[in-house]
Tab-separated table of C-alpha atoms in Angstrom:
chain	number	residue	atom	x	y	z
A	462	MET	CA	151.245	91.473	34.242
A	463	ALA	CA	150.454	87.864	35.059
A	464	HIS	CA	147.271	89.041	36.751
A	465	GLU	CA	146.198	90.898	33.597
A	466	PHE	CA	146.703	87.754	31.567
A	467	GLU	CA	144.459	85.609	33.744
A	468	ALA	CA	141.383	87.153	32.099
A	469	ALA	CA	142.547	85.699	28.793
A	470	VAL	CA	142.525	82.115	30.052
A	471	GLU	CA	139.434	80.057	30.755
A	472	THR	CA	138.763	76.465	31.699
A	473	ALA	CA	134.985	76.470	32.202
A	474	PRO	CA	132.487	76.535	29.317
A	475	ARG	CA	130.944	79.915	28.494
A	476	GLU	CA	127.768	78.389	27.097
A	477	ASN	CA	125.686	75.396	28.111
A	478	GLY	CA	125.134	72.638	25.597
A	479	GLU	CA	126.909	71.495	22.488
A	480	GLY	CA	127.919	74.393	20.288
A	481	ALA	CA	125.500	76.703	22.096
A	482	LEU	CA	124.208	79.392	19.729
A	483	LEU	CA	126.020	77.808	16.788
A	484	ILE	CA	122.583	78.272	15.252
A	485	GLY	CA	121.509	78.249	11.633
A	486	GLU	CA	119.800	76.219	8.945
A	487	SER	CA	121.486	77.919	5.974
A	488	GLU	CA	123.597	75.734	3.731
A	489	ALA	CA	126.713	77.573	4.927
A	490	MET	CA	125.965	76.613	8.536
A	491	ARG	CA	125.077	73.041	7.636
A	492	ARG	CA	128.465	72.707	5.913
A	493	LEU	CA	130.203	74.262	8.901
A	494	ARG	CA	128.610	71.882	11.399
A	495	ARG	CA	129.358	68.886	9.193
A	496	ALA	CA	133.005	69.945	8.931
A	497	ALA	CA	133.316	70.489	12.699
A	498	GLU	CA	131.751	67.136	13.524
A	499	GLU	CA	133.921	65.357	10.967
A	500	VAL	CA	137.220	66.720	12.322
A	501	ALA	CA	136.048	66.055	15.894
A	502	ARG	CA	136.508	62.342	15.198
A	503	SER	CA	140.253	62.808	14.750
A	504	ASP	CA	143.004	64.451	16.770
A	505	VAL	CA	144.508	66.596	14.017
A	506	THR	CA	145.306	70.272	14.524
A	507	VAL	CA	142.566	72.590	13.265
A	508	LEU	CA	142.766	76.227	12.157
A	509	ILE	CA	139.441	78.089	12.336
A	510	GLU	CA	139.360	81.163	10.094
A	511	GLY	CA	136.751	83.896	10.052
A	512	GLU	CA	135.977	87.529	10.724
A	513	SER	CA	135.783	88.864	14.248
A	514	GLY	CA	132.493	88.038	15.924
A	515	THR	CA	131.510	85.101	13.703
A	516	GLY	CA	131.614	82.490	16.482
A	517	LYS	CA	134.987	80.800	15.990
A	518	GLU	CA	135.152	79.874	19.678
A	519	LEU	CA	131.777	78.144	19.436
A	520	VAL	CA	133.107	76.058	16.555
A	521	ALA	CA	136.138	75.109	18.656
A	522	ARG	CA	133.856	74.109	21.527
A	523	LEU	CA	131.679	72.023	19.222
A	524	ILE	CA	134.777	70.185	17.972
A	525	HIS	CA	135.788	69.530	21.589
A	526	GLU	CA	132.303	68.496	22.731
A	527	ARG	CA	131.875	66.040	19.839
A	528	SER	CA	135.324	64.514	20.311
A	529	ALA	CA	136.540	61.687	22.518
A	530	ARG	CA	138.078	64.423	24.715
A	531	ALA	CA	134.716	65.945	25.676
A	532	ALA	CA	134.995	64.946	29.353
A	533	GLN	CA	138.458	66.519	29.625
A	534	PRO	CA	139.409	70.226	29.936
A	535	PHE	CA	138.784	72.835	27.256
A	536	ILE	CA	141.363	75.582	27.843
A	537	PHE	CA	140.847	78.958	26.156
A	538	VAL	CA	143.814	81.272	25.582
A	539	ASN	CA	143.630	84.723	23.980
A	540	CYS	CA	147.003	84.965	22.256
A	541	ALA	CA	146.575	88.703	21.688
A	542	ALA	CA	146.696	89.182	25.478
A	543	LEU	CA	149.852	87.126	26.030
A	544	PRO	CA	152.704	89.458	27.101
A	545	GLU	CA	155.801	88.434	25.158
A	546	GLN	CA	157.945	88.075	28.268
A	547	LEU	CA	155.407	85.697	29.838
A	548	VAL	CA	154.540	83.544	26.816
A	549	GLU	CA	156.781	80.621	27.722
A	550	ALA	CA	155.827	80.570	31.408
A	551	GLU	CA	152.098	80.869	30.725
A	552	LEU	CA	151.990	78.190	28.038
A	553	PHE	CA	154.432	75.719	29.585
A	554	GLY	CA	154.478	76.619	33.281
A	555	HIS	CA	157.415	77.397	35.565
A	556	ARG	CA	159.306	75.927	38.476
A	557	LYS	CA	159.636	77.591	41.849
A	558	GLY	CA	162.459	80.123	41.770
A	559	ALA	CA	162.597	80.287	37.959
A	560	PHE	CA	162.250	84.073	38.222
A	561	THR	CA	161.640	86.699	40.898
A	562	ASP	CA	157.885	86.159	41.383
A	563	ALA	CA	157.975	82.370	40.948
A	564	ARG	CA	157.207	81.454	44.570
A	565	ALA	CA	155.842	78.010	43.678
A	566	ASP	CA	155.600	75.594	40.787
A	567	LYS	CA	152.840	76.616	38.396
A	568	PRO	CA	151.502	74.482	35.523
A	569	GLY	CA	151.145	76.039	32.097
A	570	ARG	CA	148.158	75.946	29.778
A	571	PHE	CA	149.417	72.859	27.985
A	572	GLN	CA	149.505	70.979	31.291
A	573	LEU	CA	146.050	72.238	32.262
A	574	ALA	CA	144.705	71.013	28.921
A	575	ASN	CA	146.269	67.558	29.278
A	576	GLY	CA	143.859	64.992	27.855
A	577	GLY	CA	141.649	67.741	26.419
A	578	THR	CA	141.719	70.633	23.977
A	579	LEU	CA	143.790	73.815	23.969
A	580	PHE	CA	142.069	76.608	22.033
A	581	LEU	CA	144.469	79.337	20.906
A	582	ASP	CA	142.346	82.302	19.846
A	583	GLU	CA	143.780	85.185	17.798
A	584	ILE	CA	146.804	83.058	16.900
A	585	GLY	CA	147.874	85.692	14.364
A	586	ASP	CA	148.662	88.058	17.233
A	587	LEU	CA	151.065	85.684	18.963
A	588	SER	CA	154.517	87.241	19.384
A	589	PRO	CA	157.489	85.954	17.332
A	590	LYS	CA	158.904	84.261	20.434
A	591	GLY	CA	155.550	82.683	21.185
A	592	GLN	CA	155.347	81.394	17.620
A	593	GLY	CA	158.719	79.698	17.979
A	594	ASP	CA	157.825	78.191	21.353
A	595	LEU	CA	154.513	76.897	20.036
A	596	LEU	CA	156.080	75.363	16.926
A	597	ARG	CA	158.576	73.416	19.022
A	598	VAL	CA	155.925	71.819	21.221
A	599	LEU	CA	153.707	71.024	18.229
A	600	GLU	CA	156.621	69.337	16.484
A	601	ASP	CA	158.066	67.505	19.500
A	602	GLY	CA	154.985	66.907	21.639
A	603	ALA	CA	157.066	67.864	24.673
A	604	PHE	CA	158.541	70.889	26.429
A	605	ARG	CA	160.439	72.004	29.508
A	606	MET	CA	158.900	74.248	32.124
A	607	VAL	CA	160.682	77.548	32.704
A	608	GLY	CA	163.395	76.804	35.221
A	609	GLY	CA	162.926	73.063	34.793
A	610	THR	CA	165.242	70.448	33.317
A	611	GLU	CA	162.979	67.441	32.790
A	612	LEU	CA	161.010	66.956	29.569
A	613	VAL	CA	157.251	67.224	30.052
A	614	ARG	CA	154.955	65.310	27.696
A	615	VAL	CA	151.234	66.020	27.434
A	616	ASP	CA	148.341	64.719	25.360
A	617	VAL	CA	146.694	67.861	23.981
A	618	ARG	CA	144.647	68.589	20.882
A	619	VAL	CA	145.356	72.115	19.573
A	620	VAL	CA	142.668	74.171	17.870
A	621	ALA	CA	143.685	77.660	16.729
A	622	ALA	CA	141.614	80.547	15.383
A	623	THR	CA	142.346	83.775	13.553
A	624	ASN	CA	140.509	86.735	12.042
A	625	LYS	CA	143.596	87.626	10.015
A	626	ASN	CA	144.793	86.308	6.681
A	627	LEU	CA	147.763	84.323	7.922
A	628	LEU	CA	149.176	83.805	4.428
A	629	ASP	CA	149.387	87.578	4.066
A	630	ALA	CA	151.067	87.714	7.483
A	631	VAL	CA	153.541	85.031	6.344
A	632	ALA	CA	154.321	87.027	3.183
A	633	ALA	CA	154.849	90.167	5.290
A	634	GLY	CA	157.174	88.326	7.685
A	635	ARG	CA	154.834	88.669	10.665
A	636	PHE	CA	153.980	84.978	10.998
A	637	ARG	CA	156.203	81.934	10.681
A	638	GLU	CA	155.585	79.948	7.530
A	639	ASP	CA	156.482	76.650	9.204
A	640	LEU	CA	154.037	77.325	12.034
A	641	TYR	CA	151.322	78.280	9.543
A	642	TYR	CA	151.543	74.943	7.771
A	643	ARG	CA	151.756	73.086	11.084
A	644	LEU	CA	148.481	74.697	12.187
A	645	HIS	CA	146.817	74.578	8.784
A	646	VAL	CA	146.355	70.787	8.768
A	647	ILE	CA	142.577	71.126	8.530
A	648	PRO	CA	141.204	74.642	7.969
A	649	ILE	CA	137.590	75.491	8.748
A	650	ALA	CA	136.112	78.764	7.489
A	651	VAL	CA	133.315	80.373	9.520
A	652	PRO	CA	131.020	82.432	7.243
A	653	PRO	CA	130.214	86.042	8.116
A	654	LEU	CA	126.640	86.778	9.098
A	655	ARG	CA	125.973	88.742	5.886
A	656	GLU	CA	126.366	85.469	3.971
A	657	ARG	CA	123.698	83.693	6.030
A	658	ALA	CA	120.780	86.118	6.143
A	659	ASP	CA	118.359	83.188	6.501
A	660	ASP	CA	119.823	82.486	9.942
A	661	VAL	CA	119.287	86.001	11.324
A	662	PRO	CA	115.697	85.374	12.564
A	663	LEU	CA	116.789	82.164	14.323
A	664	LEU	CA	119.651	83.979	16.037
A	665	ILE	CA	117.474	86.924	17.021
A	666	GLU	CA	114.845	84.627	18.532
A	667	ALA	CA	117.497	82.738	20.508
A	668	PHE	CA	119.026	85.982	21.804
A	669	LEU	CA	115.593	87.371	22.703
A	670	VAL	CA	114.866	84.311	24.836
A	671	ARG	CA	118.278	84.513	26.505
A	672	PHE	CA	118.240	88.221	27.289
A	673	CYS	CA	114.593	88.397	28.339
A	674	ALA	CA	115.411	85.719	30.904
A	675	LYS	CA	118.664	87.382	31.918
A	676	HIS	CA	117.067	90.813	32.445
A	677	ARG	CA	113.769	89.422	33.761
A	678	ARG	CA	111.660	90.921	30.994
A	679	ARG	CA	108.474	89.589	29.481
A	680	PRO	CA	108.945	87.687	26.207
A	681	LYS	CA	109.524	90.002	23.254
A	682	ARG	CA	109.550	89.641	19.492
A	683	LEU	CA	110.466	91.765	16.506
A	684	ALA	CA	107.762	93.180	14.257
A	685	PRO	CA	107.885	91.590	10.775
A	686	GLU	CA	109.299	94.690	9.078
A	687	ALA	CA	111.916	95.129	11.820
A	688	MET	CA	112.965	91.516	11.278
A	689	ARG	CA	113.204	92.095	7.514
A	690	LEU	CA	115.456	95.109	8.077
A	691	CYS	CA	117.705	93.020	10.314
A	692	GLN	CA	117.942	90.369	7.600
A	693	ARG	CA	118.962	92.962	5.024
A	694	PHE	CA	121.573	94.591	7.274
A	695	PRO	CA	125.171	93.416	6.526
A	696	TRP	CA	126.195	93.119	10.225
A	697	PRO	CA	129.869	94.124	9.944
A	698	GLY	CA	130.387	93.029	13.562
A	699	ASN	CA	128.729	89.689	12.814
A	700	ILE	CA	127.012	87.652	15.551
A	701	ARG	CA	128.668	89.647	18.332
A	702	GLN	CA	127.106	92.843	16.970
A	703	LEU	CA	123.711	91.171	16.534
A	704	ARG	CA	123.828	89.836	20.092
A	705	ASN	CA	124.616	93.279	21.509
A	706	VAL	CA	121.838	94.921	19.484
A	707	VAL	CA	119.267	92.377	20.674
A	708	GLU	CA	120.308	92.791	24.310
A	709	ARG	CA	119.987	96.552	23.971
A	710	LEU	CA	116.525	96.203	22.435
A	711	VAL	CA	115.411	93.891	25.247
A	712	VAL	CA	116.532	96.411	27.866
A	713	THR	CA	115.254	99.588	26.163
A	714	SER	CA	112.006	98.431	24.557
A	715	SER	CA	108.930	98.903	26.730
A	716	GLY	CA	106.507	96.833	24.665
A	717	ASN	CA	106.332	93.181	23.773
A	718	VAL	CA	106.765	93.879	20.046
A	719	ILE	CA	109.921	95.688	18.933
A	720	GLY	CA	109.200	97.956	15.966
A	721	VAL	CA	111.326	99.504	13.227
A	722	ASP	CA	111.564	102.828	15.061
A	723	GLU	CA	113.333	101.099	17.964
A	724	LEU	CA	116.114	99.641	15.817
A	725	PRO	CA	119.538	101.335	15.902
A	726	ASP	CA	120.040	104.224	13.481
A	727	ASP	CA	122.564	102.384	11.311
A	728	ILE	CA	120.103	99.562	10.591
A	729	ARG	CA	117.321	101.989	9.678
A	730	ALA	CA	119.760	104.133	7.649
A	731	GLN	CA	120.824	101.087	5.673
A	732	ASP	CA	117.222	100.496	4.715
A	733	GLY	CA	116.824	104.146	3.755
A	734	ALA	CA	119.787	103.854	1.396
A	735	ALA	CA	118.216	100.822	-0.234
A	736	ALA	CA	114.869	102.589	-0.585
A	737	SER	CA	116.386	105.623	-2.329
A	738	VAL	CA	116.639	103.947	-5.750
A	739	ALA	CA	114.947	106.227	-8.300
A	740	ILE	CA	113.304	105.013	-11.505
A	741	ARG	CA	113.484	107.932	-13.940
A	742	PRO	CA	110.926	108.610	-16.671
A	743	GLY	CA	112.229	107.433	-20.006
A	744	MET	CA	114.189	104.475	-18.627
A	745	THR	CA	113.619	101.185	-20.373
A	746	ILE	CA	112.296	98.240	-18.405
A	747	GLU	CA	115.688	96.542	-18.760
A	748	GLU	CA	117.505	99.641	-17.453
A	749	ALA	CA	115.151	99.857	-14.469
A	750	GLU	CA	115.529	96.142	-13.756
A	751	LYS	CA	119.326	96.357	-13.935
A	752	LEU	CA	119.337	99.332	-11.542
A	753	LEU	CA	116.989	97.609	-9.097
A	754	ILE	CA	119.070	94.410	-9.056
A	755	ALA	CA	122.348	96.306	-8.689
A	756	GLN	CA	121.025	98.451	-5.834
A	757	THR	CA	119.503	95.453	-4.048
A	758	ILE	CA	122.838	93.625	-4.155
A	759	LYS	CA	124.774	96.748	-3.111
A	760	HIS	CA	122.560	98.219	-0.406
A	761	ALA	CA	120.097	95.622	0.824
A	762	THR	CA	122.081	92.405	0.914
A	763	ALA	CA	125.117	90.853	-0.775
A	764	ASN	CA	123.642	87.391	-0.139
A	765	ARG	CA	122.404	86.129	-3.523
A	766	ALA	CA	119.697	83.905	-2.064
A	767	ALA	CA	118.366	86.717	0.129
A	768	ALA	CA	118.519	89.191	-2.785
A	769	ALA	CA	116.524	86.809	-4.977
A	770	ARG	CA	113.813	86.576	-2.302
A	771	LEU	CA	113.648	90.372	-1.961
A	772	LEU	CA	113.300	90.697	-5.742
A	773	GLY	CA	110.667	87.972	-5.913
A	774	ILE	CA	112.616	85.749	-8.307
A	775	SER	CA	114.504	82.469	-8.070
A	776	ARG	CA	118.220	82.418	-7.348
A	777	ARG	CA	118.801	80.861	-10.767
A	778	ALA	CA	116.869	83.696	-12.414
A	779	LEU	CA	118.896	86.238	-10.453
A	780	GLN	CA	122.143	84.594	-11.546
A	781	TYR	CA	120.977	84.755	-15.169
A	782	LYS	CA	120.089	88.439	-14.892
A	783	LEU	CA	123.382	89.283	-13.169
A	784	LYS	CA	125.213	87.692	-16.087
A	785	ARG	CA	122.959	89.362	-18.648
A	786	TYR	CA	123.455	92.830	-17.173
A	787	GLY	CA	127.180	92.435	-16.533
A	788	LEU	CA	126.752	92.481	-12.759
A	789	LEU	CA	128.509	89.225	-11.971
A	790	GLU	CA	131.492	90.834	-10.223
A	791	ARG	CA	130.924	89.733	-6.664
A	792	PRO	CA	130.631	92.525	-4.110
A	793	PRO	CA	132.247	92.049	-0.694
A	794	GLY	CA	130.407	89.287	1.166
A	795	ALA	CA	128.532	87.962	-1.886
A	796	VAL	CA	127.721	84.252	-1.973
């Protein structure tokens, strides 16, 4: 079981450069980068919240790379892959002879991260025992290795991440309330991709460059209409889904320009749903406008700024019309 866990722990960077592929010029991304760089100047515990695939690890790496700890280790731990019976030994290490397979002293992840940053991903999936163990070291700043008697002190900055609503987990008794507030010193929310449609072309271009180089393909680009469809798609799997789609397109597309017909079916189907709005004879102009706005928000994009561009009006005008037509209830992902 220890061997299975090794895949969940990493000491080397996955990307080159500060916050690699933490790309975007939308206001949401500007706020995110400002928040990450601000907290990097301190040593407080940070909780990064966001849907799966939004790039929470990249935010953690940016915090580390912009901090005074940048030259020290960045240790990644996937808490969802921590077997409950090995939590203590893996986090805090063990002494030789502490248990049957302990043939030598082995440092834990806190020791490996000494002087640097320990990133605890999927913290909401940590077992009850692991939650208790983690709380103790966060409170005391020290621990004992399994099978050891001496107190070990380390200098570690903890950054945690979750795709779950931890307050809901606290209310349901699945997550310790005291640990939640100990982690929730400074929360940072990572926006889903559907709320930053303006950043989709930048991400696609970056992924095209990366995967064309990786697979030794000639440079490729998306046709304008294919790019527009990608901007309107809600990307439920967020950046991870976008990355996988672009890699697939690089591998499967034979030409230098990737057209609409080469996009995955779900992206093209989404556009078909948006295009199916019917204006019936006898409708008033106001009724037709209300239907068009409602269907754009529902099917094309929940991002208000992107919807305004598609409709050819200003965001302020869209907000006015939403209020006028009683459409102000925000759909999932609206901004």
